[in-house]
XYZ file of C-alpha atoms in Angstrom:
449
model
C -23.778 30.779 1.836
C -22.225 32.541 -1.218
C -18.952 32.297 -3.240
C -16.404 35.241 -3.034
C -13.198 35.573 -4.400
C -10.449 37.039 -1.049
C -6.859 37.933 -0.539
C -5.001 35.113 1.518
C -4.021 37.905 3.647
C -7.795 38.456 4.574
C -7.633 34.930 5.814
C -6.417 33.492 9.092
C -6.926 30.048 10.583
C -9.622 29.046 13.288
C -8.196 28.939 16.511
C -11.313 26.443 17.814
C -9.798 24.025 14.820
C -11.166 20.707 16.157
C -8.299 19.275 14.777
C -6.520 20.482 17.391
C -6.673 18.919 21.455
C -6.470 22.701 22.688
C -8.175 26.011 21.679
C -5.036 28.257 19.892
C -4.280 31.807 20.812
C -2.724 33.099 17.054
C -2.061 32.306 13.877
C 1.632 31.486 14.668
C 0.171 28.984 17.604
C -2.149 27.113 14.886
C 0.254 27.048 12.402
C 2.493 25.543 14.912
C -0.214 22.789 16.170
C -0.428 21.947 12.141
C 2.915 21.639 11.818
C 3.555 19.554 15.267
C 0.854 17.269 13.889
C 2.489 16.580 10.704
C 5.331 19.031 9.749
C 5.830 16.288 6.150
C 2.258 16.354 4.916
C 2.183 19.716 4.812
C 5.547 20.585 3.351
C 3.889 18.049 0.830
C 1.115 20.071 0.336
C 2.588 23.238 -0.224
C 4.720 21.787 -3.183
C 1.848 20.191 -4.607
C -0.274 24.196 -4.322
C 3.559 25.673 -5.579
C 3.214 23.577 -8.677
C -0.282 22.953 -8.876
C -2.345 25.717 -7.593
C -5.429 25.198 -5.140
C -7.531 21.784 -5.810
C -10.413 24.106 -7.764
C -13.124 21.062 -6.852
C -12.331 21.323 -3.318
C -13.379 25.169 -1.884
C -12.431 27.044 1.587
C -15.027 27.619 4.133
C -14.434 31.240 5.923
C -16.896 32.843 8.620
C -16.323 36.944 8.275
C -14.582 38.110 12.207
C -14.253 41.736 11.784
C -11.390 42.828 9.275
C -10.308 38.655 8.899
C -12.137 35.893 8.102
C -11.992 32.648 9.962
C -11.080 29.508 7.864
C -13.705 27.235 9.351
C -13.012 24.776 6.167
C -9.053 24.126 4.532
C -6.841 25.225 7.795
C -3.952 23.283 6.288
C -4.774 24.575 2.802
C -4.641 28.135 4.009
C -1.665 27.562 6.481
C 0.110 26.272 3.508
C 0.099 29.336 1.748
C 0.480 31.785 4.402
C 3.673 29.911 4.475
C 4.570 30.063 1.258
C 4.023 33.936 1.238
C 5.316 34.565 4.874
C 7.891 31.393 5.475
C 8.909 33.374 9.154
C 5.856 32.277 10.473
C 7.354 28.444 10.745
C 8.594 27.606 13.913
C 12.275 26.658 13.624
C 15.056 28.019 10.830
C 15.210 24.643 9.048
C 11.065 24.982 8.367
C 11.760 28.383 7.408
C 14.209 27.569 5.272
C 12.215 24.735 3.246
C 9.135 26.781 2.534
C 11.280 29.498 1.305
C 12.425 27.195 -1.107
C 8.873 25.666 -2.170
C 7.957 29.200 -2.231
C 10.409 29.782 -4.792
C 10.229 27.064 -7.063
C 6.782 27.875 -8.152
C 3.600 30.626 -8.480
C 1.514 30.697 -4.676
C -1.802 31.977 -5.541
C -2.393 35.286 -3.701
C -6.343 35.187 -4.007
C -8.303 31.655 -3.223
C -11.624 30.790 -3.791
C -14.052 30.802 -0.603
C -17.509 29.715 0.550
C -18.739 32.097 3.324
C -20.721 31.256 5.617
C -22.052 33.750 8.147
C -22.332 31.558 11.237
C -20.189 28.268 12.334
C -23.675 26.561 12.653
C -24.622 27.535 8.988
C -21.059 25.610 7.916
C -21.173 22.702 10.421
C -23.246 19.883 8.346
C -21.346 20.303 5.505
C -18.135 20.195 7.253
C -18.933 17.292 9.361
C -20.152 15.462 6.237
C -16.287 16.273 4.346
C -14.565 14.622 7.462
C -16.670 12.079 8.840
C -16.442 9.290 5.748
C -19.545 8.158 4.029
C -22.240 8.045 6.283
C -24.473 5.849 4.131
C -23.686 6.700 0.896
C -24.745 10.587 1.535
C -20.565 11.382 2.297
C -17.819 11.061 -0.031
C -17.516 7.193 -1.085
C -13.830 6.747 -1.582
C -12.411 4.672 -4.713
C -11.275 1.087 -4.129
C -8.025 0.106 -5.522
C -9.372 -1.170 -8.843
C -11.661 1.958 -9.216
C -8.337 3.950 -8.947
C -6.462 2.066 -11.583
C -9.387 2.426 -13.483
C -9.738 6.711 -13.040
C -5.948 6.386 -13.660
C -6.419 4.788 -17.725
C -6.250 1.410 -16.435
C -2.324 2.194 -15.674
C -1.726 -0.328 -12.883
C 0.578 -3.709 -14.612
C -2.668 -5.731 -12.942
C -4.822 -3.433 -14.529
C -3.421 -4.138 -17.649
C -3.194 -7.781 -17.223
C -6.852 -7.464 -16.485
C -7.420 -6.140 -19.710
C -5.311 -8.815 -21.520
C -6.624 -11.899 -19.700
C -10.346 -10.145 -20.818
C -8.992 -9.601 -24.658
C -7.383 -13.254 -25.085
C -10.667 -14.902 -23.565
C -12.554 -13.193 -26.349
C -9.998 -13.560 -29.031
C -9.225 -17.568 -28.166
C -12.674 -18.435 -27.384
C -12.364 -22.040 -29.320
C -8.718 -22.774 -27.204
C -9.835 -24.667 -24.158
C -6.309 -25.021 -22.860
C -5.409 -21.216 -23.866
C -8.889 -20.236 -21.807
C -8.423 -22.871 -18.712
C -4.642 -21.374 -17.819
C -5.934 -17.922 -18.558
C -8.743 -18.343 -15.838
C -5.963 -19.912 -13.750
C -3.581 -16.686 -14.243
C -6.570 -14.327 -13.597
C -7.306 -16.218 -10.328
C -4.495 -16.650 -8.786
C -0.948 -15.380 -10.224
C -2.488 -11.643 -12.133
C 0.155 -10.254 -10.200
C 3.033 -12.328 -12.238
C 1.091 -11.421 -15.221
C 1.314 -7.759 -14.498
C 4.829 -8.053 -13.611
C 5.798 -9.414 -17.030
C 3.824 -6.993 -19.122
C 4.588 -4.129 -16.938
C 7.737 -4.245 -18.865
C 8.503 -1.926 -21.522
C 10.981 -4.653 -23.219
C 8.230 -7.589 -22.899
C 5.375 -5.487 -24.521
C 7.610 -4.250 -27.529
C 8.771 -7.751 -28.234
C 5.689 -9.112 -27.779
C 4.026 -6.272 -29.927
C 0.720 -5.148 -27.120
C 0.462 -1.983 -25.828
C -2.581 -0.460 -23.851
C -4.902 2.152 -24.833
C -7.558 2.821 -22.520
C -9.535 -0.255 -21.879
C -8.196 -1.398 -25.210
C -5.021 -3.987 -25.896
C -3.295 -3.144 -29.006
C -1.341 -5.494 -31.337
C 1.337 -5.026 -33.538
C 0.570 -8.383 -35.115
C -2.385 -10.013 -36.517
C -3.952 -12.115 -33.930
C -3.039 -15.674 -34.911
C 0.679 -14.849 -35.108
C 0.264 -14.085 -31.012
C -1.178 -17.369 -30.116
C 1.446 -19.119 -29.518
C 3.265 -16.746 -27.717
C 0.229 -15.685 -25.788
C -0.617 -19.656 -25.039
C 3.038 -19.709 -23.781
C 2.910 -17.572 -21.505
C -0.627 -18.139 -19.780
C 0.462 -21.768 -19.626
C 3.831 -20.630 -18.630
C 2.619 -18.337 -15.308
C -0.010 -21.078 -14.978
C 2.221 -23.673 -13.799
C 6.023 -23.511 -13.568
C 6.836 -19.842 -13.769
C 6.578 -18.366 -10.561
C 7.319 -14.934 -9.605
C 10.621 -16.038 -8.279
C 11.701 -16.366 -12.119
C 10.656 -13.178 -13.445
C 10.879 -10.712 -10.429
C 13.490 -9.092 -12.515
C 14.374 -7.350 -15.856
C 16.991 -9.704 -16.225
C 15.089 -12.493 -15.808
C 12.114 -11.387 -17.720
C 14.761 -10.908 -20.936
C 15.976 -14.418 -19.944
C 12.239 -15.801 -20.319
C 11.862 -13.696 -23.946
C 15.333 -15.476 -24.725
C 14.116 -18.922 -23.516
C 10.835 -18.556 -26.099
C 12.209 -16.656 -29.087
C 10.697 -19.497 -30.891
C 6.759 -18.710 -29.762
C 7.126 -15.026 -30.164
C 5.662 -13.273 -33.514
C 8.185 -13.057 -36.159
C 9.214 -8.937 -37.101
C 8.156 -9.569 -40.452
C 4.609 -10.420 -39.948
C 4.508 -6.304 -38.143
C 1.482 -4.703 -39.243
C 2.156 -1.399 -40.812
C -1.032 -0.159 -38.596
C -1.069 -1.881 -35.041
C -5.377 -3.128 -34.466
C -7.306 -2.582 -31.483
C -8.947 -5.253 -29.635
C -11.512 -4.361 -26.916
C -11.646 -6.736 -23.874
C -15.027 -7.503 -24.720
C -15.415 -7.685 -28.668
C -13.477 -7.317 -31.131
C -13.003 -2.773 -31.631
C -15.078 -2.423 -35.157
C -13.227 0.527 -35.909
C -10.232 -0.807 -35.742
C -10.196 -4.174 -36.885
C -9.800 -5.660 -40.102
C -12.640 -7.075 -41.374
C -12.116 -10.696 -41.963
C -13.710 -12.029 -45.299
C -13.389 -15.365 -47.423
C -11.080 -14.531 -50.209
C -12.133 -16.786 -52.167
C -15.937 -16.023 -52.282
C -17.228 -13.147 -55.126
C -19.149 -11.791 -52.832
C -15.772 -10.609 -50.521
C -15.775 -7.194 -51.333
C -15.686 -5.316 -47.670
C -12.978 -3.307 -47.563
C -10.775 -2.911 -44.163
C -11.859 0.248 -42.424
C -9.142 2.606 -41.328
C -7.813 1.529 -37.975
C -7.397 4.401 -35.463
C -3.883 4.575 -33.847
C -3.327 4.417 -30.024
C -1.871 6.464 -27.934
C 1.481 4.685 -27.595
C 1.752 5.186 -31.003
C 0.964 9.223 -31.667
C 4.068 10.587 -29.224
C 7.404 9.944 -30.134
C 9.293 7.343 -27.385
C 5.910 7.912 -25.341
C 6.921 4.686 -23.433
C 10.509 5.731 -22.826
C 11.251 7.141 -19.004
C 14.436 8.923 -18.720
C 15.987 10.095 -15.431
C 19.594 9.890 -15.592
C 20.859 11.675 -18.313
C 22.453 15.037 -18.009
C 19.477 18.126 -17.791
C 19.955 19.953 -20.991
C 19.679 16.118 -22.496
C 16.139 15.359 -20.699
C 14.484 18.828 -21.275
C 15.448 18.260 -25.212
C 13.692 14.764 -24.510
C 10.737 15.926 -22.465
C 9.845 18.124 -25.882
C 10.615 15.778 -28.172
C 8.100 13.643 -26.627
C 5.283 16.042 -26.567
C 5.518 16.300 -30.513
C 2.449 14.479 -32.083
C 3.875 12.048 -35.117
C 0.474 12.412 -37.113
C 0.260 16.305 -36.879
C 4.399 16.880 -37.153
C 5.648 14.230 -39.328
C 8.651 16.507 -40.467
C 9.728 17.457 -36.829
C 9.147 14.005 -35.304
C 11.378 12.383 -37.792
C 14.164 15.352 -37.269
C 13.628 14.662 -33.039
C 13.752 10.843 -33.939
C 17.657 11.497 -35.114
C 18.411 13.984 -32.866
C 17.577 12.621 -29.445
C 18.875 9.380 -30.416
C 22.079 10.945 -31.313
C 22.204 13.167 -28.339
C 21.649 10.147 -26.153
C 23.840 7.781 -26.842
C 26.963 11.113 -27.524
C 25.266 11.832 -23.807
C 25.870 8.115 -21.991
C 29.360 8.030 -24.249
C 30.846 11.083 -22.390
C 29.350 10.677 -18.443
C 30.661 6.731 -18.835
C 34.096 7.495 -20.428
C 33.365 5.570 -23.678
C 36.112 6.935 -25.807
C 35.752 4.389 -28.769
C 32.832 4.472 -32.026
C 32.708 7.815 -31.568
C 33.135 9.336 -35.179
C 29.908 8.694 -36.545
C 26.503 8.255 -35.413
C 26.743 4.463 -36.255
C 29.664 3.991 -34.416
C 27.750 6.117 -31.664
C 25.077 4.124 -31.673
C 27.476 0.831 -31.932
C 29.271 1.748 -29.086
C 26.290 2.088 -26.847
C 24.285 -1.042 -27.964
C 27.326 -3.109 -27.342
C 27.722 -1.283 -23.630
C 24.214 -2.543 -23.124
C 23.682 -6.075 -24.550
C 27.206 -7.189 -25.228
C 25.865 -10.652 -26.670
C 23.188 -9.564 -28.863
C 20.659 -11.668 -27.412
C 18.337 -8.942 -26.087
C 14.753 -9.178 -28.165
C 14.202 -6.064 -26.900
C 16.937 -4.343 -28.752
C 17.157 -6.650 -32.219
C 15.087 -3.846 -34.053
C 18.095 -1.576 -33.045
C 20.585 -3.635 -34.070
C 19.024 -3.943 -37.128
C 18.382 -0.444 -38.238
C 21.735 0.409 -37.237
C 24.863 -2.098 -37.485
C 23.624 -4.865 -39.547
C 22.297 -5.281 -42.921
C 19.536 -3.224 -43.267
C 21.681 -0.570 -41.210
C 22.987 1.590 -43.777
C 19.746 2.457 -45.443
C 18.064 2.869 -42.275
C 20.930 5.569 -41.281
C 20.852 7.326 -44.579
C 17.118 7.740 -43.925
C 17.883 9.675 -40.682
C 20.208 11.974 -42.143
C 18.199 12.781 -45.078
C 14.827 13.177 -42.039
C 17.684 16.652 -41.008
C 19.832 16.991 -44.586
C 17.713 16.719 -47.390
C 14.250 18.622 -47.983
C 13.210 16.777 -50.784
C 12.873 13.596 -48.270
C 9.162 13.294 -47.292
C 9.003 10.971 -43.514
C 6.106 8.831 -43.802
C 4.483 8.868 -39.992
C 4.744 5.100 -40.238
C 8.404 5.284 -40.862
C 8.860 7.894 -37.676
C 7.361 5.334 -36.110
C 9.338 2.437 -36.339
C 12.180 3.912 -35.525
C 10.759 5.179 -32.671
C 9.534 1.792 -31.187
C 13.018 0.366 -32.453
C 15.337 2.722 -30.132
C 12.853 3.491 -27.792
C 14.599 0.338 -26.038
C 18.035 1.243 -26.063
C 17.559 4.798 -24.849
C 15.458 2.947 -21.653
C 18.696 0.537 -21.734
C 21.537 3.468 -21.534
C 19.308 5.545 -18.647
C 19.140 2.651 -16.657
C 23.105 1.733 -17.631
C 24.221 5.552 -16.586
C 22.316 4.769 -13.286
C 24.149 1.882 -12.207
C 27.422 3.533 -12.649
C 26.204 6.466 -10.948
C 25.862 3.934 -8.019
């Protein structure tokens, strides 16, 4: 068998298709019996080639018939594009109709990539082997769910609480009660775990974030134990998912142990990395008795994670008018470390164009002159008591007493060119409103409902 490169119009599907319960007598009569079997996946599947292309790992089987050659391998592949290309050959109007429009929204490759074969026989083994499971380990073994979260950068919430309950063993070794309710949790309520740190608002205010098979800290590791002890003792026993199912109550719980959390003062400037396993000597500070001659190591230079090189990389937003999200959607593709100067302009900007963005789809006419009052208006739309962890850092940099400075330094990151935005600087203020921009999306949603 060979490799060859062919025109989709050179292609045309196998009327013997064992796929099918009957032998077809066209290409409008197998595209039909596709269709009848599942007119949904394949709809699917021609989006996913509109957007995507062809899967390149994944290659069509033809046998040569004369002027066409017979798609012994990827029927549904090729019937998807003739589809795309020739949307008449569907059945009814309203099929007609929606491939036209999958058509249009995207590029449908005109030439694929083919394996030919010269004889059905030559094909069958390998076929048989792509459809008929593993057979013994010689077929494709499929993933099980934690090999996919694990492909995926450990992206699951039980994937990441994984990861945590792995990093606190290691970093608590010496706390029998922290390690006893964090074998508990990992036994029998990683689920709740997940839940809790699948939150956007209970990471930031608990300062971890994920990179890889890393957990990241914002604070130096003894300032999280007691929040950390909290909560493993916490999901241990009386908190069951019942009380944190959702955001609300999850910002109740923060509210209910203000007390354990790390204090904002005692941020590092750098977050450190902590693998699940040891302590990440590249990233760690190096830990040495101050008060010995001999202390001279220095603390290497920790390498930032990814939640920390993208402005608002956390942030999701769906709600907010179009031109507002596409200005978002670039704004989060700039790196901080590579585009200090533009990052620190974006920070301003989508924050402004945000909150001027939930102010006129939700009628707020009030706190509209400035971008303080902007900002005012929407923080009080979205925690009218203040009491949100979550969005104290916003608060902060914006209405109380810190506020001022923090606003002049925005307007001088877009006024003044003799203002120089440290990347540590971008981002804090990024991980400050991060919050409230997740807040207003999800507030412009529930009026929208």
């Amino acid at each position: 068998m060979k490799q060859a490169s062919m025109h989709v119009a050179s292609l045309t599907l196998d009327e013997m298709n064992p796929r099918h319960a009957q032998p077809t007598k066209s290409l409008e009569e197998s595209i039909a019996a596709i269709l009848d079997a599942s007119a949904p996946k394949l709809l699917r599947l021609a989006k996913s080639i509109a957007e995507r292309g062809l899967n390149p790992t994944e290659l069509i089987v033809v046998m040569p018939d004369g002027d066409l050659n017979v798609v012994l391998e990827g029927n549904r592949r090729v019937a998807a594009l003739k589809l795309l290309h020739k949307p008449s050959l569907a059945p009814t109007e309203q099929l007609q109709r929606k491939f036209a429009a999958i058509a249009a929204s995207g590029e449908v490759p005109r030439r694929v990539q083919c394996i030919v074969a010269g004889t059905r026989q030559q094909a069958a083994p390998w076929i048989k082997l792509r459809h008929t499971g593993e057979n013994d380990g010689v077929g494709v073994v499929k993933w099980n769910p934690a090999e996919v979260s694990r492909f995926g950068g450990r992206s699951t919430p039980t994937e990441k609480a994984r990861l945590l309950t792995d990093a606190v063993t290691v970093w608590f070794a010496d706390d029998a009660g922290l390690i006893a309710d964090v074998a508990t949790v990992r036994e029998n309520r990683i689920t709740n775990l997940g839940r809790m740190i699948g939150d956007p608002d209970v990471r930031g205010r608990m300062g971890i974030s994920f990179d890889g098979d890393s957990v990241v800290s914002d604070f130096p590791k003894e300032r999280m134990r007691q929040i950390l002890a909290r909560l493993f003792h916490d999901l241990a026993g009386s908190v069951s998912v019942d009380k944190i199912k959702t955001k609300r109550q999850r910002n109740s719980y923060l509210q209910q142990v203000e007390e354990d959390l790390p204090k904002l003062a005692d941020r590092l400037d750098e977050p450190q990395r902590f693998s699940g396993t040891a302590p990440d000597s590249n990233n760690e500070a190096v830990e040495t008795d101050k008060t010995s001659d001999s202390a001279t190591t220095k603390t290497p230079r920790r390498k930032r994670t990814d939640f920390e090189k993208r402005l608002f990389q956390s942030v999701s937003m769906r709600n907010v008018s179009l031109r507002t999200s596409e200005v978002f959607q670039e704004a989060k593709r700039l790196s901080i470390d590579e585009m200090p100067n533009v990052a620190a302009i974006m920070v301003r900007i989508v924050v402004d164009i945000v909150v001027t963005d939930a102010a006129d789809q939700l009628g707020w006419k009030r706190g509209q002159n400035d971008l303080k009052g902007r900002i005012g208006a929407a923080l009080h739309q979205v925690d009218p008591t203040q009491d949100n962890p979550a969005l104290s850092d916003a608060w902060r940099f914006s209405q109380k007493d810190e506020g001022a400075l923090v606003l002049k330094t925005l307007h001088q990151f877009v006024h003044s060119w003799q203002s120089n935005p440290l990347t540590s600087e971008v981002r804090k203020l990024s991980l400050a409103y991060g919050p409230l921009l997740t807040h207003i999306d999800e507030l412009i949603e529930k009026k929208k409902r």
